[in-house]
Short mmCIF file of C-alpha atoms in Angstrom, two decimals:
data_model
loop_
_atom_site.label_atom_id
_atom_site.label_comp_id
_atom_site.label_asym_id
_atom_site.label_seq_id
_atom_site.Cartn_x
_atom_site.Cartn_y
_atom_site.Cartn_z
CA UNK A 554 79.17 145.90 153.28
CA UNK A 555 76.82 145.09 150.09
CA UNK A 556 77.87 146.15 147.00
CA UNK A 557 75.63 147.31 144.58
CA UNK A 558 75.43 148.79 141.14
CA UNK A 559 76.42 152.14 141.58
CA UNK A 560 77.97 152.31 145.48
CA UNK A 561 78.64 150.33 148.30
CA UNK A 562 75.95 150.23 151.17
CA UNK A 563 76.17 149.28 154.53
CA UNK A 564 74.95 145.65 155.34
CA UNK A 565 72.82 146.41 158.40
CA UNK A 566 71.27 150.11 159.80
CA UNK A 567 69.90 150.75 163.08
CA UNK A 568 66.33 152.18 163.15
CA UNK A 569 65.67 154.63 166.27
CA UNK A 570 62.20 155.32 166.61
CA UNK A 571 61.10 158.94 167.91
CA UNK A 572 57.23 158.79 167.09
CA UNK A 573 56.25 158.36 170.88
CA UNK A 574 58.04 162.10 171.15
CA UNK A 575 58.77 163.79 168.10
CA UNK A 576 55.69 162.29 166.56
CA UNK A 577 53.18 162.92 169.39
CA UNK A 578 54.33 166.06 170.62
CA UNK A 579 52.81 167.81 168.14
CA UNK A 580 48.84 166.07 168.53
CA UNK A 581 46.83 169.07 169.87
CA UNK A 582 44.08 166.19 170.72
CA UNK A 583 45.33 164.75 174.25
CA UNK A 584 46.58 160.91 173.40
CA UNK A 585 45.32 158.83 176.64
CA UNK A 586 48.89 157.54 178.09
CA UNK A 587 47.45 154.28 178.44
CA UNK A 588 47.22 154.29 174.52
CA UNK A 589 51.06 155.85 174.42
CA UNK A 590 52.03 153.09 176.51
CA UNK A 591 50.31 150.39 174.25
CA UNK A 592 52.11 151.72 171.19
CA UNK A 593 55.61 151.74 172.27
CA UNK A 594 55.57 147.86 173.60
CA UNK A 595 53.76 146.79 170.27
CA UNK A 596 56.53 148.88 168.37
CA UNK A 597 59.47 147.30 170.64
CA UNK A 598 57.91 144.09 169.80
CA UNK A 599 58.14 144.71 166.30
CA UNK A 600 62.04 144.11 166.53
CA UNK A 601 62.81 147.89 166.59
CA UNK A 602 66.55 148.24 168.81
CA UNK A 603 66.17 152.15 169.88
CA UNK A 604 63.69 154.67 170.50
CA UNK A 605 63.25 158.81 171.94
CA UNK A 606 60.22 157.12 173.86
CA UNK A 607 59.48 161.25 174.85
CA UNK A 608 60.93 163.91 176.13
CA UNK A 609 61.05 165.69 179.82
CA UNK A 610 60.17 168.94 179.03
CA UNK A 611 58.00 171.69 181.05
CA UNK A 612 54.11 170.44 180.57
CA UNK A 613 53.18 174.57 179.59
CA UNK A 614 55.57 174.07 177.03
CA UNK A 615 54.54 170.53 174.82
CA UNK A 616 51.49 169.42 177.40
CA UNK A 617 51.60 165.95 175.06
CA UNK A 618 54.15 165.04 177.35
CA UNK A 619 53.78 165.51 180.38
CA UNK A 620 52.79 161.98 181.21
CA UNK A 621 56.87 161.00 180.38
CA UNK A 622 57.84 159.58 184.11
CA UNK A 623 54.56 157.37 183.88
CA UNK A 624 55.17 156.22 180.43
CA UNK A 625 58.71 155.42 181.33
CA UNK A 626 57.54 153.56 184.53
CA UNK A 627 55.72 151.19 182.19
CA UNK A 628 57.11 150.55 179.36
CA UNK A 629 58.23 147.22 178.83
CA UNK A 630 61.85 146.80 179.46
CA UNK A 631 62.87 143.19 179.53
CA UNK A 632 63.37 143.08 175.51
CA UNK A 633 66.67 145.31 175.72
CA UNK A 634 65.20 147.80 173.57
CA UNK A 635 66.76 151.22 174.09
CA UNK A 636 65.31 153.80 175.72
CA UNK A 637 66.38 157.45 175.30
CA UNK A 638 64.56 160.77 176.27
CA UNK A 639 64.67 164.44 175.20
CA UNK A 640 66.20 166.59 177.88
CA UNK A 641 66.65 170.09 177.52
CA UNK A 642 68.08 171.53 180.37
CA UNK A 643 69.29 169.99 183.71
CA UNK A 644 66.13 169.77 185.65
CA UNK A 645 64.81 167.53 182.77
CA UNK A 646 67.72 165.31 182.81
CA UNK A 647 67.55 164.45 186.28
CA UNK A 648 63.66 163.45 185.57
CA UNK A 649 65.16 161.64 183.03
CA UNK A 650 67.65 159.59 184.81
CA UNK A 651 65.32 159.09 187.86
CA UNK A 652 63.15 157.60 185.44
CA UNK A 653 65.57 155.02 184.46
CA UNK A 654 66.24 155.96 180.29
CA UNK A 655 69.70 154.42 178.59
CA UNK A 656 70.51 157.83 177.97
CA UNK A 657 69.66 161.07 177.52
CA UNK A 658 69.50 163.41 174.56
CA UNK A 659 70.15 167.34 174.44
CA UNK A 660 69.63 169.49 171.28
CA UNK A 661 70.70 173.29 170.47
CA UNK A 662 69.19 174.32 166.55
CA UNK A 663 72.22 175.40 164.34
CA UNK A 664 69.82 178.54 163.67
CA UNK A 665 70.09 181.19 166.54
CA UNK A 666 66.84 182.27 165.74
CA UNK A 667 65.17 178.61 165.59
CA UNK A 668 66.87 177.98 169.05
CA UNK A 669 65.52 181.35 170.43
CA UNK A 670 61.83 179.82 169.23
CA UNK A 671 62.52 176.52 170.74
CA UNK A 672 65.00 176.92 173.66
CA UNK A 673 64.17 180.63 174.72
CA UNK A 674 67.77 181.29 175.05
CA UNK A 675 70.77 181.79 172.15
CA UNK A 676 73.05 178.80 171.01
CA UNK A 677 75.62 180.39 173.27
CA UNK A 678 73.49 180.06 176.21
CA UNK A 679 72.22 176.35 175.73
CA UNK A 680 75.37 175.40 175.36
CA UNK A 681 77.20 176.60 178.16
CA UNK A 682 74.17 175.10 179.74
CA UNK A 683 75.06 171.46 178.88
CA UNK A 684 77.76 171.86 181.06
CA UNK A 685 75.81 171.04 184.42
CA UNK A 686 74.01 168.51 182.45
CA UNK A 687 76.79 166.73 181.64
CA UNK A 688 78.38 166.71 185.07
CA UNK A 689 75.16 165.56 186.26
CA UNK A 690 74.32 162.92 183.70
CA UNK A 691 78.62 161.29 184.07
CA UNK A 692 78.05 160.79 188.21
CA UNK A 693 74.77 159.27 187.19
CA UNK A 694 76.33 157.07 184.58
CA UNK A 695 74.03 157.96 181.88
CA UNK A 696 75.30 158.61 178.59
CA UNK A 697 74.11 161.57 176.75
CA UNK A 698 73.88 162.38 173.44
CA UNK A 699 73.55 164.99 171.31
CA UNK A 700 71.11 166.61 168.50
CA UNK A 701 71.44 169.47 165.97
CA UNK A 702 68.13 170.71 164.87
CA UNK A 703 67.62 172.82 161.37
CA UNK A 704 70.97 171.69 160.53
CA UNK A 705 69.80 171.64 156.92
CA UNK A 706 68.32 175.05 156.75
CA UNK A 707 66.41 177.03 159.05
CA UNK A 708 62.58 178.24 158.72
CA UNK A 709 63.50 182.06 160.09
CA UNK A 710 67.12 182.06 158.28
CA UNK A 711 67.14 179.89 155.60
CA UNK A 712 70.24 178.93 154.19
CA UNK A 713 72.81 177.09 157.42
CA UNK A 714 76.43 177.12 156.89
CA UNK A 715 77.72 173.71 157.37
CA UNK A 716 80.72 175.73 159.63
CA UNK A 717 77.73 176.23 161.92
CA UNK A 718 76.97 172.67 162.13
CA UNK A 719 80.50 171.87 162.63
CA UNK A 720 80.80 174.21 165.32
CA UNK A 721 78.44 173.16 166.87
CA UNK A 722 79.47 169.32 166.74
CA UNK A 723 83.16 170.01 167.90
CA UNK A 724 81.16 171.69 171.23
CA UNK A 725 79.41 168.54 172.07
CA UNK A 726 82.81 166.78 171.53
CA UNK A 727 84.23 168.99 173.88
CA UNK A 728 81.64 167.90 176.64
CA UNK A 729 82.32 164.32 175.47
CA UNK A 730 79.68 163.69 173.66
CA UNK A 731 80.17 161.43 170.73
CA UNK A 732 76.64 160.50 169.64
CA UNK A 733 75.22 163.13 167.15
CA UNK A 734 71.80 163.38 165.30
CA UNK A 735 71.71 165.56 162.93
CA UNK A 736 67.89 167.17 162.61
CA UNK A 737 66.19 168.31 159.11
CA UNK A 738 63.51 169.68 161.44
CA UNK A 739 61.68 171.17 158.60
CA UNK A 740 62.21 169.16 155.69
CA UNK A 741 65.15 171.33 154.06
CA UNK A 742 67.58 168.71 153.62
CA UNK A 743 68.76 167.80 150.02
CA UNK A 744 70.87 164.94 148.66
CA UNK A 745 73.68 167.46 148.13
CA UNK A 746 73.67 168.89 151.61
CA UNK A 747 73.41 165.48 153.10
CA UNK A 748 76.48 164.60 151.61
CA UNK A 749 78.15 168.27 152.29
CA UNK A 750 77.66 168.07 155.95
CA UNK A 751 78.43 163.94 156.47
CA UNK A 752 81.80 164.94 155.12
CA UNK A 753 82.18 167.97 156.99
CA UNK A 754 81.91 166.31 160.44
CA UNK A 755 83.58 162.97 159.54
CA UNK A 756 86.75 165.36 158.88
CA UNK A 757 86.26 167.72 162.03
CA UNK A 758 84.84 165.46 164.10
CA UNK A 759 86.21 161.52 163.22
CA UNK A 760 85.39 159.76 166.69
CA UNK A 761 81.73 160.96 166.51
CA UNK A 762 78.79 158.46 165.40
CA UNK A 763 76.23 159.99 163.46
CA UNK A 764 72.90 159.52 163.30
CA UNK A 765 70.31 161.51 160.37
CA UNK A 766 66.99 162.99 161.62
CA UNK A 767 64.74 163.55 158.16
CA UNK A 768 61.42 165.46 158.24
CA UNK A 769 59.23 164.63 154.25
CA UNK A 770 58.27 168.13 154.08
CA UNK A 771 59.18 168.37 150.11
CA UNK A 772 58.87 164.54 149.33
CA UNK A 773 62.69 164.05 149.89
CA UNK A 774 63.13 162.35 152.80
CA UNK A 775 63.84 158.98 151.64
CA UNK A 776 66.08 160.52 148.98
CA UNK A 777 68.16 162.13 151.75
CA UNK A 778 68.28 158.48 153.44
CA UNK A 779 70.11 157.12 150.74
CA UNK A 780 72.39 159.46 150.42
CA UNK A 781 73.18 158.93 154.15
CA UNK A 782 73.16 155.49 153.33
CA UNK A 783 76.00 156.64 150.70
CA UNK A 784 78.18 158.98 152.57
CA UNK A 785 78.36 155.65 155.32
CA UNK A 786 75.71 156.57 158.17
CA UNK A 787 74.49 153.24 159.37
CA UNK A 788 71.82 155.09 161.82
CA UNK A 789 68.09 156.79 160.95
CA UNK A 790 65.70 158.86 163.29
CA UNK A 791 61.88 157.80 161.75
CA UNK A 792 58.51 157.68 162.99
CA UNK A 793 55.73 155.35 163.09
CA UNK A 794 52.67 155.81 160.49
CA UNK A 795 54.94 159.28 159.39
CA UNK A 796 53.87 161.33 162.66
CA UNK A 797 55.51 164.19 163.41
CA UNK A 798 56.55 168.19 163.19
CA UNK A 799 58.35 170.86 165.41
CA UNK A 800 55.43 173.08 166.92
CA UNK A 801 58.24 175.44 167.38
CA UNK A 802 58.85 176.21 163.56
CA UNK A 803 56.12 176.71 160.60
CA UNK A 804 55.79 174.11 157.99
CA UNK A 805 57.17 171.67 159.81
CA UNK A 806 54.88 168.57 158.78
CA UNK A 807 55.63 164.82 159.66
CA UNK A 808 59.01 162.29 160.03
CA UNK A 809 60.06 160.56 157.34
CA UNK A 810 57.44 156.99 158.11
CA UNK A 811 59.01 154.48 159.87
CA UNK A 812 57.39 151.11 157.87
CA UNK A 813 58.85 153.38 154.63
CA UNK A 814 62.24 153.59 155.84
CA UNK A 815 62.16 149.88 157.03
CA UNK A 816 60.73 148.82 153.57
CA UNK A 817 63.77 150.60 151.38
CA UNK A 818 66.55 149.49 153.68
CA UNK A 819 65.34 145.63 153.08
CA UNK A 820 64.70 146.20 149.81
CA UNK A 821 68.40 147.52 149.35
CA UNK A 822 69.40 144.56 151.10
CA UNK A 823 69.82 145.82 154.71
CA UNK A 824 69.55 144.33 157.75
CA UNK A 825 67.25 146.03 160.19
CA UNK A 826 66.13 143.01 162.56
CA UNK A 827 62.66 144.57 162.41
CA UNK A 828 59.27 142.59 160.76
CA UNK A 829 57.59 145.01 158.63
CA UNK A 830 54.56 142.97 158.78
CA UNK A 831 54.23 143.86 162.58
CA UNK A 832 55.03 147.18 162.03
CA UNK A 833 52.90 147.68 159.31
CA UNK A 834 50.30 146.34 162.02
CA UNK A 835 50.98 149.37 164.76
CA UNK A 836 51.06 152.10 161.68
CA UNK A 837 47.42 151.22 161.42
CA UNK A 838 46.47 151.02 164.79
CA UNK A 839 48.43 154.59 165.41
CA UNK A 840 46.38 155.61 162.87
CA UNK A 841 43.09 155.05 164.62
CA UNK A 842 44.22 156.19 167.92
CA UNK A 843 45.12 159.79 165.96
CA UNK A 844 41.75 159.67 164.66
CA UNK A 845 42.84 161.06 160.82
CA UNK A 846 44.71 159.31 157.76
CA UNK A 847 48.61 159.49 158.17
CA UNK A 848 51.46 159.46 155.74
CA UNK A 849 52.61 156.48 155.62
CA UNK A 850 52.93 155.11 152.05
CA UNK A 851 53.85 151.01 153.19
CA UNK A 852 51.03 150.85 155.93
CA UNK A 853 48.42 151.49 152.66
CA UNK A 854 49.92 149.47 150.03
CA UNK A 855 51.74 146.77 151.40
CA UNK A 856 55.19 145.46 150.99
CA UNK A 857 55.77 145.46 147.26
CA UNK A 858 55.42 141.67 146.77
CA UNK A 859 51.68 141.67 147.74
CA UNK A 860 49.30 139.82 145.99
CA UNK A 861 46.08 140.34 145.46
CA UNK A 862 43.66 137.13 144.48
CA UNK A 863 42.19 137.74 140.51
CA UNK A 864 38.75 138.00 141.19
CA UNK A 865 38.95 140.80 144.23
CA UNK A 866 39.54 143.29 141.64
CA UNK A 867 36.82 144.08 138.60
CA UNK A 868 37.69 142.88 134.83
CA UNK A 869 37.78 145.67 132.27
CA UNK A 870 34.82 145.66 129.95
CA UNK A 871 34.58 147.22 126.49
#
């Protein structure tokens, strides 16, 4: 651990990448796979140790991914790079699995009415449906792991009680799950609340690692990294160039930016085994392939120790 001014931060996070799903998914312009396939080995080459490379999911309901089995089937593997995938029901994790990911990932929203939107079933009902997935995914030796989305507030709702979230948590446990993301699908997350529900689950659920999942929505989403940083979570869901949004809930605009998250943890001091430089590289090229100017704040400016020579930049006269 590093010890700083005012608290004591981890010495080294892990950086999971989801801009090849979360961040894609919601591109209404159809991204050639050859181009998806491009950008996750030139982000795996960057140093980055995990990604949600997409997500098996019915093509009528996010048609930016129906290309997952052939973007799986090519993806370079040899670096040891992680490889998880989106699943949300038992036909998908079978895809999954036959396509060879390190694990799989199933999500329920802490909102009943944000899971009815996404899911087309109640809380209730996706979770007793884990059950088979589960089975399925143990005989295939494929760990699973588990998401919460609007666990910070919900676009229909509003306001989530943490109990919810804990709830919710201690049912994954139950199946055996003890990887946990918890998603800020549209940007609601504050400091406060990040620290609320870290403290909530370390108590009810001790044995479970979690990860944070934090949409910029209100400008915040760094903010809400540190704090996780704070309450002792050494794991952060970004995306590359800031891509992203649920297409399932209003207002829900892009990740918090991959090269931005990179840039404050090594600023702070914290190991990520990841060169910005390169990364900073794909950001721009991601940008091109989308066609429009992304969020990304470090991909513009630079790292913060970036020069510029005298006479590139005019002299003030008068």
């Amino acid at each position: 651990m590093r010890q700083t001014e005012r608290t004591t931060l981890p010495s080294r996070v892990r950086v999971v990448e989801v801009g090849t799903r979360d961040g894609f998914q919601s591109e209404r312009d159809w991204i050639a796979t050859s181009d998806k396939i491009s950008i996750l080995n030139a982000l795996i080459d960057t140093g980055i140790p995990q990604f949600e490379a997409t997500s098996f999911v019915s093509p009528r309901a996010v048609p930016q991914l129906k290309d997952a089995a052939e973007l799986m089937a090519a993806v370079d593997r040899t670096t040891g790079a992680k490889l998880t995938a989106l699943t949300p029901n038992e036909r998908g994790a079978r895809d999954a699995v036959a396509s060879g990911v390190d694990a799989i990932v199933l999500f329920v929203s802490a909102s009943e009415s944000h899971n009815l939107k996404n899911m087309n079933a109640t809380r209730a009902q996706t979770l007793a449906g884990f059950k088979a997935v589960c089975a399925f995914a143990d005989a295939a030796g494929t760990p699973v792991h588990g998401a919460i989305a609007t666990a910070f507030g919900c676009p229909f709702e509003g306001e989530i009680d943490v109990a919810s979230v804990v709830e919710i948590a201690s049912a994954y446990r139950t199946l055996g799950i003890t990887h946990l993301t918890l998603g800020d699908t549209t940007g609601m997350a504050t400091p406060p609340l990040v620290f609320e529900r870290c403290a909530a689950l370390r108590k009810a659920v001790p044995d479970i690692e979690l990860s944070l999942h934090f949409h910029n929505t209100r400008g915040v989403g760094l903010a809400n990294v540190y704090a996780g940083l704070q309450a002792g979570v050494t794991t952060f869901e970004s995306s590359v160039a800031g891509l992203g949004g649920c297409p399932f809930a209003p207002g829900a605009t892009g990740n918090i930016c991959t090269e931005d998250l990179v840039y404050l943890l090594h600023e702070c001091g914290i190991e990520t085994g990841i060169d910005l430089k390169k990364l900073r590289k794909v950001a721009l090229h991601v940008e091109k392939v989308i066609g429009r100017k992304l969020p990304g704040q470090v991909m513009k400016a630079g790292p913060r120790l970036q020069t510029s020579a005298l006479d590139s930049v005019a002299t003030a006269v008068g």
